[in-house]
PDB file of C-alpha atoms in Angstrom:
ATOM      1  CA  GLY A 218     -15.246  84.493 -22.421  1.00 51.00           C
ATOM      2  CA  SER A 219     -15.636  85.862 -26.199  1.00 43.00           C
ATOM      3  CA  PHE A 220     -13.831  88.241 -28.608  1.00 40.00           C
ATOM      4  CA  SER A 221     -14.027  89.640 -32.110  1.00 44.00           C
ATOM      5  CA  ASN A 222     -10.956  90.710 -34.140  1.00 48.00           C
ATOM      6  CA  VAL A 223     -12.881  91.561 -37.334  1.00 48.00           C
ATOM      7  CA  THR A 224     -15.256  94.215 -37.909  1.00 56.00           C
ATOM      8  CA  GLY A 225     -18.822  93.914 -38.899  1.00 52.00           C
ATOM      9  CA  LEU A 226     -19.467  90.740 -37.387  1.00 55.00           C
ATOM     10  CA  SER A 227     -22.869  89.463 -36.317  1.00 57.00           C
ATOM     11  CA  ARG A 228     -21.540  87.795 -33.270  1.00 67.00           C
ATOM     12  CA  CYS A 229     -18.182  87.220 -31.333  1.00 80.00           C
ATOM     13  CA  PHE A 230     -15.782  84.203 -31.255  1.00 83.00           C
ATOM     14  CA  SER A 231     -15.667  82.043 -28.027  1.00 89.00           C
ATOM     15  CA  CYS A 232     -12.240  81.738 -26.432  1.00 91.00           C
ATOM     16  CA  GLU A 233     -10.554  78.636 -27.303  1.00 93.00           C
ATOM     17  CA  VAL A 234      -9.316  76.047 -24.791  1.00 95.00           C
ATOM     18  CA  GLY A 235      -6.166  77.130 -23.017  1.00 94.00           C
ATOM     19  CA  ARG A 236      -7.334  80.836 -23.166  1.00 94.00           C
ATOM     20  CA  ALA A 237      -9.825  83.164 -21.234  1.00 93.00           C
ATOM     21  CA  GLN A 238     -11.165  86.819 -21.419  1.00 91.00           C
ATOM     22  CA  SER A 239     -12.589  88.424 -18.379  1.00 89.00           C
ATOM     23  CA  GLN A 240     -13.344  91.674 -20.032  1.00 87.00           C
ATOM     24  CA  THR A 241     -15.836  92.814 -22.582  1.00 82.00           C
ATOM     25  CA  GLN A 242     -15.290  94.285 -26.182  1.00 75.00           C
ATOM     26  CA  ARG A 243     -11.910  92.701 -26.632  1.00 79.00           C
ATOM     27  CA  SER A 244     -10.323  91.528 -29.741  1.00 76.00           C
ATOM     28  CA  SER A 245      -8.371  88.534 -28.505  1.00 87.00           C
ATOM     29  CA  CYS A 246      -8.316  86.015 -25.570  1.00 91.00           C
ATOM     30  CA  PRO A 247      -5.027  85.955 -23.460  1.00 93.00           C
ATOM     31  CA  ILE A 248      -3.353  82.490 -22.909  1.00 94.00           C
ATOM     32  CA  CYS A 249      -3.627  80.820 -19.578  1.00 94.00           C
ATOM     33  CA  LEU A 250      -0.344  81.432 -17.808  1.00 94.00           C
ATOM     34  CA  ALA A 251       2.112  78.884 -16.094  1.00 96.00           C
ATOM     35  CA  GLY A 252       0.309  77.353 -13.040  1.00 96.00           C
ATOM     36  CA  SER A 253      -3.124  77.407 -14.787  1.00 96.00           C
ATOM     37  CA  TYR A 254      -5.261  75.875 -17.495  1.00 96.00           C
ATOM     38  CA  GLN A 255      -8.539  76.148 -19.339  1.00 96.00           C
ATOM     39  CA  ASP A 256     -10.238  72.961 -20.809  1.00 95.00           C
ATOM     40  CA  LYS A 257     -13.509  74.719 -21.955  1.00 95.00           C
ATOM     41  CA  GLN A 258     -14.194  77.231 -24.543  1.00 94.00           C
ATOM     42  CA  GLY A 259     -15.634  80.645 -23.900  1.00 92.00           C
ATOM     43  CA  GLN A 260     -14.525  81.108 -20.364  1.00 94.00           C
ATOM     44  CA  ALA A 261     -13.827  84.360 -18.632  1.00 93.00           C
ATOM     45  CA  SER A 262     -10.852  83.056 -16.298  1.00 95.00           C
ATOM     46  CA  CYS A 263      -8.215  80.249 -16.549  1.00 95.00           C
ATOM     47  CA  LYS A 264      -8.404  77.548 -13.689  1.00 96.00           C
ATOM     48  CA  PRO A 265      -5.484  76.979 -11.347  1.00 97.00           C
ATOM     49  CA  CYS A 266      -3.809  73.599 -11.621  1.00 97.00           C
ATOM     50  CA  PRO A 267      -5.147  71.354  -8.945  1.00 98.00           C
ATOM     51  CA  VAL A 268      -2.986  69.988  -6.313  1.00 98.00           C
ATOM     52  CA  GLY A 269      -0.874  66.948  -7.492  1.00 98.00           C
ATOM     53  CA  LYS A 270      -0.339  68.653 -10.886  1.00 97.00           C
ATOM     54  CA  SER A 271       1.564  71.517 -12.303  1.00 97.00           C
ATOM     55  CA  ASN A 272       2.326  73.579 -15.474  1.00 95.00           C
ATOM     56  CA  ALA A 273       5.325  75.460 -16.189  1.00 94.00           C
ATOM     57  CA  LEU A 274       4.255  76.526 -19.811  1.00 85.00           C
ATOM     58  CA  ASN A 275       2.942  80.146 -20.590  1.00 80.00           C
ATOM     59  CA  THR A 276       1.390  78.580 -23.935  1.00 86.00           C
ATOM     60  CA  GLY A 277      -2.097  78.314 -22.928  1.00 90.00           C
ATOM     61  CA  VAL A 278      -2.570  74.710 -21.862  1.00 94.00           C
ATOM     62  CA  SER A 279      -5.943  72.819 -21.668  1.00 95.00           C
ATOM     63  CA  ALA A 280      -4.762  70.524 -18.757  1.00 96.00           C
ATOM     64  CA  CYS A 281      -2.019  70.597 -16.221  1.00 96.00           C
ATOM     65  CA  PHE A 282       0.432  67.724 -15.939  1.00 96.00           C
ATOM     66  CA  ASP A 283       0.693  65.081 -13.131  1.00 97.00           C
ATOM     67  CA  CYS A 284       3.573  65.413 -10.660  1.00 98.00           C
ATOM     68  CA  GLY A 285       6.230  62.862 -11.863  1.00 97.00           C
ATOM     69  CA  LEU A 286       7.729  60.117  -9.662  1.00 98.00           C
ATOM     70  CA  GLY A 287       9.517  61.462  -6.517  1.00 98.00           C
ATOM     71  CA  LEU A 288       7.594  64.794  -7.059  1.00 98.00           C
ATOM     72  CA  TYR A 289       4.504  66.358  -5.416  1.00 98.00           C
ATOM     73  CA  ALA A 290       2.367  69.529  -5.509  1.00 98.00           C
ATOM     74  CA  ASP A 291       0.469  70.492  -2.094  1.00 97.00           C
ATOM     75  CA  ARG A 292      -0.832  73.734  -3.509  1.00 97.00           C
ATOM     76  CA  ALA A 293      -3.234  74.666  -6.237  1.00 97.00           C
ATOM     77  CA  GLY A 294      -1.744  76.927  -9.109  1.00 96.00           C
ATOM     78  CA  SER A 295       1.621  75.109  -8.922  1.00 97.00           C
ATOM     79  CA  ARG A 296       4.019  76.073 -11.529  1.00 96.00           C
ATOM     80  CA  PHE A 297       6.435  73.241 -10.671  1.00 97.00           C
ATOM     81  CA  CYS A 298       6.355  70.157  -8.641  1.00 97.00           C
ATOM     82  CA  SER A 299       8.630  69.962  -5.578  1.00 98.00           C
ATOM     83  CA  GLN A 300      10.973  67.244  -4.773  1.00 98.00           C
ATOM     84  CA  CYS A 301      10.328  64.775  -2.057  1.00 98.00           C
ATOM     85  CA  SER A 302      12.783  65.238   0.744  1.00 98.00           C
ATOM     86  CA  SER A 303      15.191  62.748   2.121  1.00 98.00           C
ATOM     87  CA  GLY A 304      13.428  60.273   4.014  1.00 98.00           C
ATOM     88  CA  SER A 305      10.516  60.282   1.805  1.00 98.00           C
ATOM     89  CA  TYR A 306       9.251  59.026  -1.737  1.00 98.00           C
ATOM     90  CA  ALA A 307       6.501  59.455  -4.338  1.00 98.00           C
ATOM     91  CA  GLY A 308       5.914  56.078  -5.915  1.00 97.00           C
ATOM     92  CA  SER A 309       3.180  57.069  -8.198  1.00 97.00           C
ATOM     93  CA  LEU A 310       1.931  60.193 -10.394  1.00 98.00           C
ATOM     94  CA  GLY A 311      -0.086  63.211  -9.185  1.00 98.00           C
ATOM     95  CA  LEU A 312       0.726  62.887  -5.683  1.00 98.00           C
ATOM     96  CA  VAL A 313      -0.312  65.837  -3.330  1.00 98.00           C
ATOM     97  CA  LYS A 314       2.364  64.725  -0.496  1.00 97.00           C
ATOM     98  CA  CYS A 315       5.376  62.294  -0.268  1.00 98.00           C
ATOM     99  CA  LEU A 316       5.039  59.395   1.823  1.00 98.00           C
ATOM    100  CA  PRO A 317       7.753  58.605   4.714  1.00 98.00           C
ATOM    101  CA  CYS A 318       9.824  55.709   4.035  1.00 98.00           C
ATOM    102  CA  ALA A 319       8.635  52.713   5.993  1.00 98.00           C
ATOM    103  CA  ILE A 320      10.500  51.152   9.008  1.00 98.00           C
ATOM    104  CA  GLY A 321      13.224  48.935   7.922  1.00 98.00           C
ATOM    105  CA  THR A 322      14.003  51.275   5.002  1.00 98.00           C
ATOM    106  CA  PHE A 323      15.695  54.515   4.259  1.00 98.00           C
ATOM    107  CA  GLN A 324      16.284  57.116   1.476  1.00 98.00           C
ATOM    108  CA  PRO A 325      19.375  59.651   1.607  1.00 98.00           C
ATOM    109  CA  ASN A 326      18.464  61.430  -1.585  1.00 98.00           C
ATOM    110  CA  ASN A 327      15.630  64.033  -2.645  1.00 98.00           C
ATOM    111  CA  GLY A 328      13.045  63.351  -5.360  1.00 98.00           C
ATOM    112  CA  THR A 329      12.900  59.616  -5.372  1.00 98.00           C
ATOM    113  CA  ALA A 330      10.247  57.178  -6.184  1.00 98.00           C
ATOM    114  CA  ASN A 331      11.093  54.378  -3.750  1.00 98.00           C
ATOM    115  CA  CYS A 332      12.977  53.649  -0.394  1.00 98.00           C
ATOM    116  CA  THR A 333      15.776  51.348  -0.071  1.00 98.00           C
ATOM    117  CA  ALA A 334      15.589  48.170   2.355  1.00 98.00           C
ATOM    118  CA  CYS A 335      18.139  48.447   5.116  1.00 98.00           C
ATOM    119  CA  PRO A 336      21.082  46.072   4.245  1.00 98.00           C
ATOM    120  CA  ALA A 337      21.890  43.055   6.324  1.00 98.00           C
ATOM    121  CA  GLY A 338      23.933  43.702   9.238  1.00 98.00           C
ATOM    122  CA  SER A 339      21.842  47.123   9.990  1.00 98.00           C
ATOM    123  CA  ALA A 340      18.365  47.949  10.874  1.00 98.00           C
ATOM    124  CA  GLN A 341      15.892  50.994  11.175  1.00 98.00           C
ATOM    125  CA  SER A 342      12.780  51.234  13.537  1.00 97.00           C
ATOM    126  CA  SER A 343      11.793  54.721  12.651  1.00 98.00           C
ATOM    127  CA  PRO A 344       9.847  55.775   9.844  1.00 98.00           C
ATOM    128  CA  GLY A 345      10.943  58.633   7.242  1.00 98.00           C
ATOM    129  CA  SER A 346      14.787  57.817   8.014  1.00 98.00           C
ATOM    130  CA  THR A 347      17.719  58.755   5.743  1.00 98.00           C
ATOM    131  CA  SER A 348      19.877  56.027   7.039  1.00 98.00           C
ATOM    132  CA  CYS A 349      20.085  52.756   8.898  1.00 98.00           C
ATOM    133  CA  SER A 350      21.850  52.085  12.021  1.00 98.00           C
ATOM    134  CA  PRO A 351      24.547  49.130  11.962  1.00 98.00           C
ATOM    135  CA  CYS A 352      23.983  46.424  14.484  1.00 98.00           C
ATOM    136  CA  GLY A 353      25.822  46.824  17.744  1.00 98.00           C
ATOM    137  CA  VAL A 354      28.361  44.515  19.040  1.00 98.00           C
ATOM    138  CA  GLY A 355      26.893  41.382  20.304  1.00 98.00           C
ATOM    139  CA  LYS A 356      24.169  41.624  17.730  1.00 98.00           C
ATOM    140  CA  TYR A 357      23.584  40.685  14.048  1.00 98.00           C
ATOM    141  CA  ASN A 358      20.884  40.656  11.313  1.00 98.00           C
ATOM    142  CA  PRO A 359      21.111  38.137   8.443  1.00 98.00           C
ATOM    143  CA  ARG A 360      18.475  39.613   6.204  1.00 97.00           C
ATOM    144  CA  PRO A 361      17.881  43.143   4.647  1.00 98.00           C
ATOM    145  CA  GLY A 362      14.741  45.208   5.596  1.00 98.00           C
ATOM    146  CA  GLN A 363      14.714  44.624   9.281  1.00 98.00           C
ATOM    147  CA  ILE A 364      13.503  46.874  12.070  1.00 98.00           C
ATOM    148  CA  ALA A 365      15.699  45.454  14.795  1.00 98.00           C
ATOM    149  CA  CYS A 366      18.944  43.540  15.166  1.00 98.00           C
ATOM    150  CA  LEU A 367      19.086  40.031  16.816  1.00 98.00           C
ATOM    151  CA  ASP A 368      21.011  39.112  19.906  1.00 98.00           C
ATOM    152  CA  CYS A 369      23.936  36.659  19.205  1.00 98.00           C
ATOM    153  CA  PRO A 370      22.631  33.249  20.301  1.00 98.00           C
ATOM    154  CA  LEU A 371      24.197  31.205  22.952  1.00 98.00           C
ATOM    155  CA  GLY A 372      27.485  29.459  22.004  1.00 98.00           C
ATOM    156  CA  THR A 373      28.412  32.346  19.770  1.00 98.00           C
ATOM    157  CA  SER A 374      29.899  35.988  20.102  1.00 98.00           C
ATOM    158  CA  GLY A 375      30.169  39.194  18.063  1.00 97.00           C
ATOM    159  CA  ASN A 376      32.701  41.780  18.617  1.00 96.00           C
ATOM    160  CA  GLU A 377      32.194  44.156  15.804  1.00 97.00           C
ATOM    161  CA  THR A 378      29.378  46.369  14.737  1.00 98.00           C
ATOM    162  CA  GLY A 379      27.423  45.515  11.366  1.00 98.00           C
ATOM    163  CA  ARG A 380      27.449  41.947  11.677  1.00 98.00           C
ATOM    164  CA  THR A 381      25.348  39.619   9.406  1.00 98.00           C
ATOM    165  CA  ALA A 382      26.151  36.832  11.586  1.00 98.00           C
ATOM    166  CA  CYS A 383      27.859  35.875  14.967  1.00 98.00           C
ATOM    167  CA  ASP A 384      30.912  33.491  15.295  1.00 98.00           C
ATOM    168  CA  ARG A 385      30.687  30.179  17.034  1.00 98.00           C
ATOM    169  CA  CYS A 386      32.715  29.983  20.140  1.00 98.00           C
ATOM    170  CA  PRO A 387      35.861  27.847  19.162  1.00 98.00           C
ATOM    171  CA  ALA A 388      37.004  24.731  20.767  1.00 98.00           C
ATOM    172  CA  GLY A 389      38.266  25.493  24.178  1.00 98.00           C
ATOM    173  CA  THR A 390      35.651  28.303  24.840  1.00 98.00           C
ATOM    174  CA  PHE A 391      31.937  28.546  25.647  1.00 98.00           C
ATOM    175  CA  ASN A 392      29.392  31.106  26.176  1.00 98.00           C
ATOM    176  CA  ASN A 393      25.960  30.764  27.885  1.00 97.00           C
ATOM    177  CA  GLN A 394      24.713  34.487  27.598  1.00 97.00           C
ATOM    178  CA  PRO A 395      23.033  36.216  24.756  1.00 97.00           C
ATOM    179  CA  ALA A 396      24.360  39.222  23.009  1.00 98.00           C
ATOM    180  CA  ALA A 397      27.931  38.250  23.885  1.00 98.00           C
ATOM    181  CA  THR A 398      30.948  40.131  22.569  1.00 98.00           C
ATOM    182  CA  ALA A 399      33.451  37.370  23.326  1.00 98.00           C
ATOM    183  CA  CYS A 400      33.437  33.648  24.476  1.00 98.00           C
ATOM    184  CA  GLN A 401      34.997  32.551  27.760  1.00 98.00           C
ATOM    185  CA  ASN A 402      37.883  30.210  28.139  1.00 98.00           C
ATOM    186  CA  CYS A 403      37.247  26.971  29.801  1.00 98.00           C
ATOM    187  CA  THR A 404      38.547  26.832  33.327  1.00 97.00           C
ATOM    188  CA  ILE A 405      41.312  24.801  34.227  1.00 97.00           C
ATOM    189  CA  GLY A 406      40.191  21.126  34.662  1.00 97.00           C
ATOM    190  CA  ARG A 407      37.642  21.572  31.969  1.00 97.00           C
ATOM    191  CA  HIS A 408      37.373  21.516  28.193  1.00 98.00           C
ATOM    192  CA  SER A 409      35.378  21.802  24.908  1.00 97.00           C
ATOM    193  CA  ALA A 410      36.338  19.882  22.041  1.00 96.00           C
ATOM    194  CA  ALA A 411      33.393  21.253  19.637  1.00 97.00           C
ATOM    195  CA  GLN A 412      32.611  24.760  18.408  1.00 97.00           C
ATOM    196  CA  GLY A 413      29.601  26.769  19.706  1.00 97.00           C
ATOM    197  CA  VAL A 414      29.168  25.077  23.139  1.00 97.00           C
ATOM    198  CA  LEU A 415      27.266  26.460  26.081  1.00 97.00           C
ATOM    199  CA  SER A 416      29.574  24.979  28.700  1.00 97.00           C
ATOM    200  CA  CYS A 417      32.721  23.010  29.089  1.00 98.00           C
ATOM    201  CA  ASP A 418      32.884  19.577  30.120  1.00 97.00           C
ATOM    202  CA  ALA A 419      34.981  18.359  33.118  1.00 97.00           C
ATOM    203  CA  CYS A 420      38.265  16.602  32.623  1.00 97.00           C
ATOM    204  CA  ALA A 421      37.298  12.853  32.805  1.00 96.00           C
ATOM    205  CA  PRO A 422      39.301  10.658  35.470  1.00 96.00           C
ATOM    206  CA  GLY A 423      42.611   9.600  34.079  1.00 94.00           C
ATOM    207  CA  ARG A 424      42.837  12.887  32.345  1.00 95.00           C
ATOM    208  CA  TYR A 425      43.757  16.594  33.765  1.00 96.00           C
ATOM    209  CA  GLY A 426      43.965  20.192  32.487  1.00 96.00           C
ATOM    210  CA  THR A 427      47.020  22.264  32.369  1.00 93.00           C
ATOM    211  CA  GLU A 428      45.854  25.721  31.582  1.00 96.00           C
ATOM    212  CA  ALA A 429      42.277  27.501  30.786  1.00 97.00           C
ATOM    213  CA  GLY A 430      40.899  27.114  27.232  1.00 97.00           C
ATOM    214  CA  GLN A 431      41.685  23.647  26.452  1.00 97.00           C
ATOM    215  CA  ALA A 432      40.032  21.773  23.651  1.00 97.00           C
ATOM    216  CA  ASP A 433      40.993  18.392  25.408  1.00 97.00           C
ATOM    217  CA  CYS A 434      42.398  17.184  28.549  1.00 96.00           C
ATOM    218  CA  THR A 435      45.912  15.562  28.673  1.00 95.00           C
ATOM    219  CA  PRO A 436      46.202  11.926  29.728  1.00 95.00           C
ATOM    220  CA  CYS A 437      47.824  11.211  33.018  1.00 93.00           C
ATOM    221  CA  PRO A 438      51.337   9.916  32.108  1.00 92.00           C
ATOM    222  CA  ALA A 439      52.639   6.518  33.074  1.00 90.00           C
ATOM    223  CA  GLY A 440      53.465   6.152  36.625  1.00 91.00           C
ATOM    224  CA  THR A 441      50.603   8.538  37.645  1.00 92.00           C
ATOM    225  CA  TYR A 442      46.934   8.269  37.858  1.00 91.00           C
ATOM    226  CA  GLN A 443      43.853  10.252  38.450  1.00 93.00           C
ATOM    227  CA  ASP A 444      40.560   8.862  39.927  1.00 93.00           C
ATOM    228  CA  GLU A 445      38.457  12.224  40.113  1.00 94.00           C
ATOM    229  CA  SER A 446      37.137  14.454  37.375  1.00 96.00           C
ATOM    230  CA  LEU A 447      37.944  18.059  37.133  1.00 96.00           C
ATOM    231  CA  ALA A 448      41.720  17.568  37.907  1.00 96.00           C
ATOM    232  CA  THR A 449      44.375  20.043  37.411  1.00 96.00           C
ATOM    233  CA  GLN A 450      47.108  17.592  38.012  1.00 95.00           C
ATOM    234  CA  CYS A 451      47.797  13.727  38.286  1.00 94.00           C
ATOM    235  CA  LYS A 452      48.647  11.643  41.536  1.00 93.00           C
ATOM    236  CA  PRO A 453      51.784   9.711  41.539  1.00 93.00           C
ATOM    237  CA  CYS A 454      51.699   6.052  42.060  1.00 90.00           C
ATOM    238  CA  VAL A 455      52.613   5.321  45.744  1.00 89.00           C
ATOM    239  CA  ALA A 456      55.117   2.768  46.607  1.00 84.00           C
ATOM    240  CA  GLY A 457      54.392  -0.881  45.497  1.00 84.00           C
ATOM    241  CA  THR A 458      52.017   0.418  42.599  1.00 83.00           C
ATOM    242  CA  TYR A 459      52.486   1.384  38.886  1.00 82.00           C
ATOM    243  CA  THR A 460      50.635   2.473  35.708  1.00 80.00           C
ATOM    244  CA  SER A 461      52.164   1.286  32.483  1.00 78.00           C
ATOM    245  CA  SER A 462      50.251   3.377  30.165  1.00 77.00           C
ATOM    246  CA  PRO A 463      48.947   7.052  30.027  1.00 76.00           C
ATOM    247  CA  GLY A 464      45.334   8.133  31.119  1.00 63.00           C
ATOM    248  CA  GLN A 465      44.725   5.550  33.911  1.00 67.00           C
ATOM    249  CA  ILE A 466      42.340   5.827  36.697  1.00 69.00           C
TER     250      ILE A 466
END
């Protein structure tokens, strides 16, 4: 831990910080090499850099350096800090290990300080992920950072992956099941004038349905009538009767 480089001295000099000497009768103290340091004078050996720190310099340092963001050192005496692998991150200095990306987030790159929230239309339920999964058909996700996609609600459908919203069933159709990929046409004799309905309405008396998927029923023409609902055709006026306007019951 000491040396003398001048003859005739009464005492030896202590090794400076960043240097050490393990042998006796020496005229100098070697510098601490990369991966080590010495913060005290007069020491016989250098110290290995503690975990979470490194030193790549061969210049004799008195302290090692914290691993930067996105880096870590899990072994003592490290010359360099290692990059966090994809799916993990280091958001603070001097870490011994990287942290896995939380559920609902991902990171495809190495050496990063944070993870990214899954975009809307996708989800991720596993920690340490490098990507997010798009919502399947019949599902959606309106917000980022989610762990699961939602079923398309009743009255809607979704026929594509990665959706942020489901489509309301158009007029003439309906849906009464969750996670539907398509809406169903109203059957003949029924109709739906509004969008996003769970069921179709029966054609009222005086009206009839001509085909599936109608938004409205057709009024019975003059000379015909219909006194029942759910009709697919109108009844002709019998001899001795008549209707002068459409839609008569």
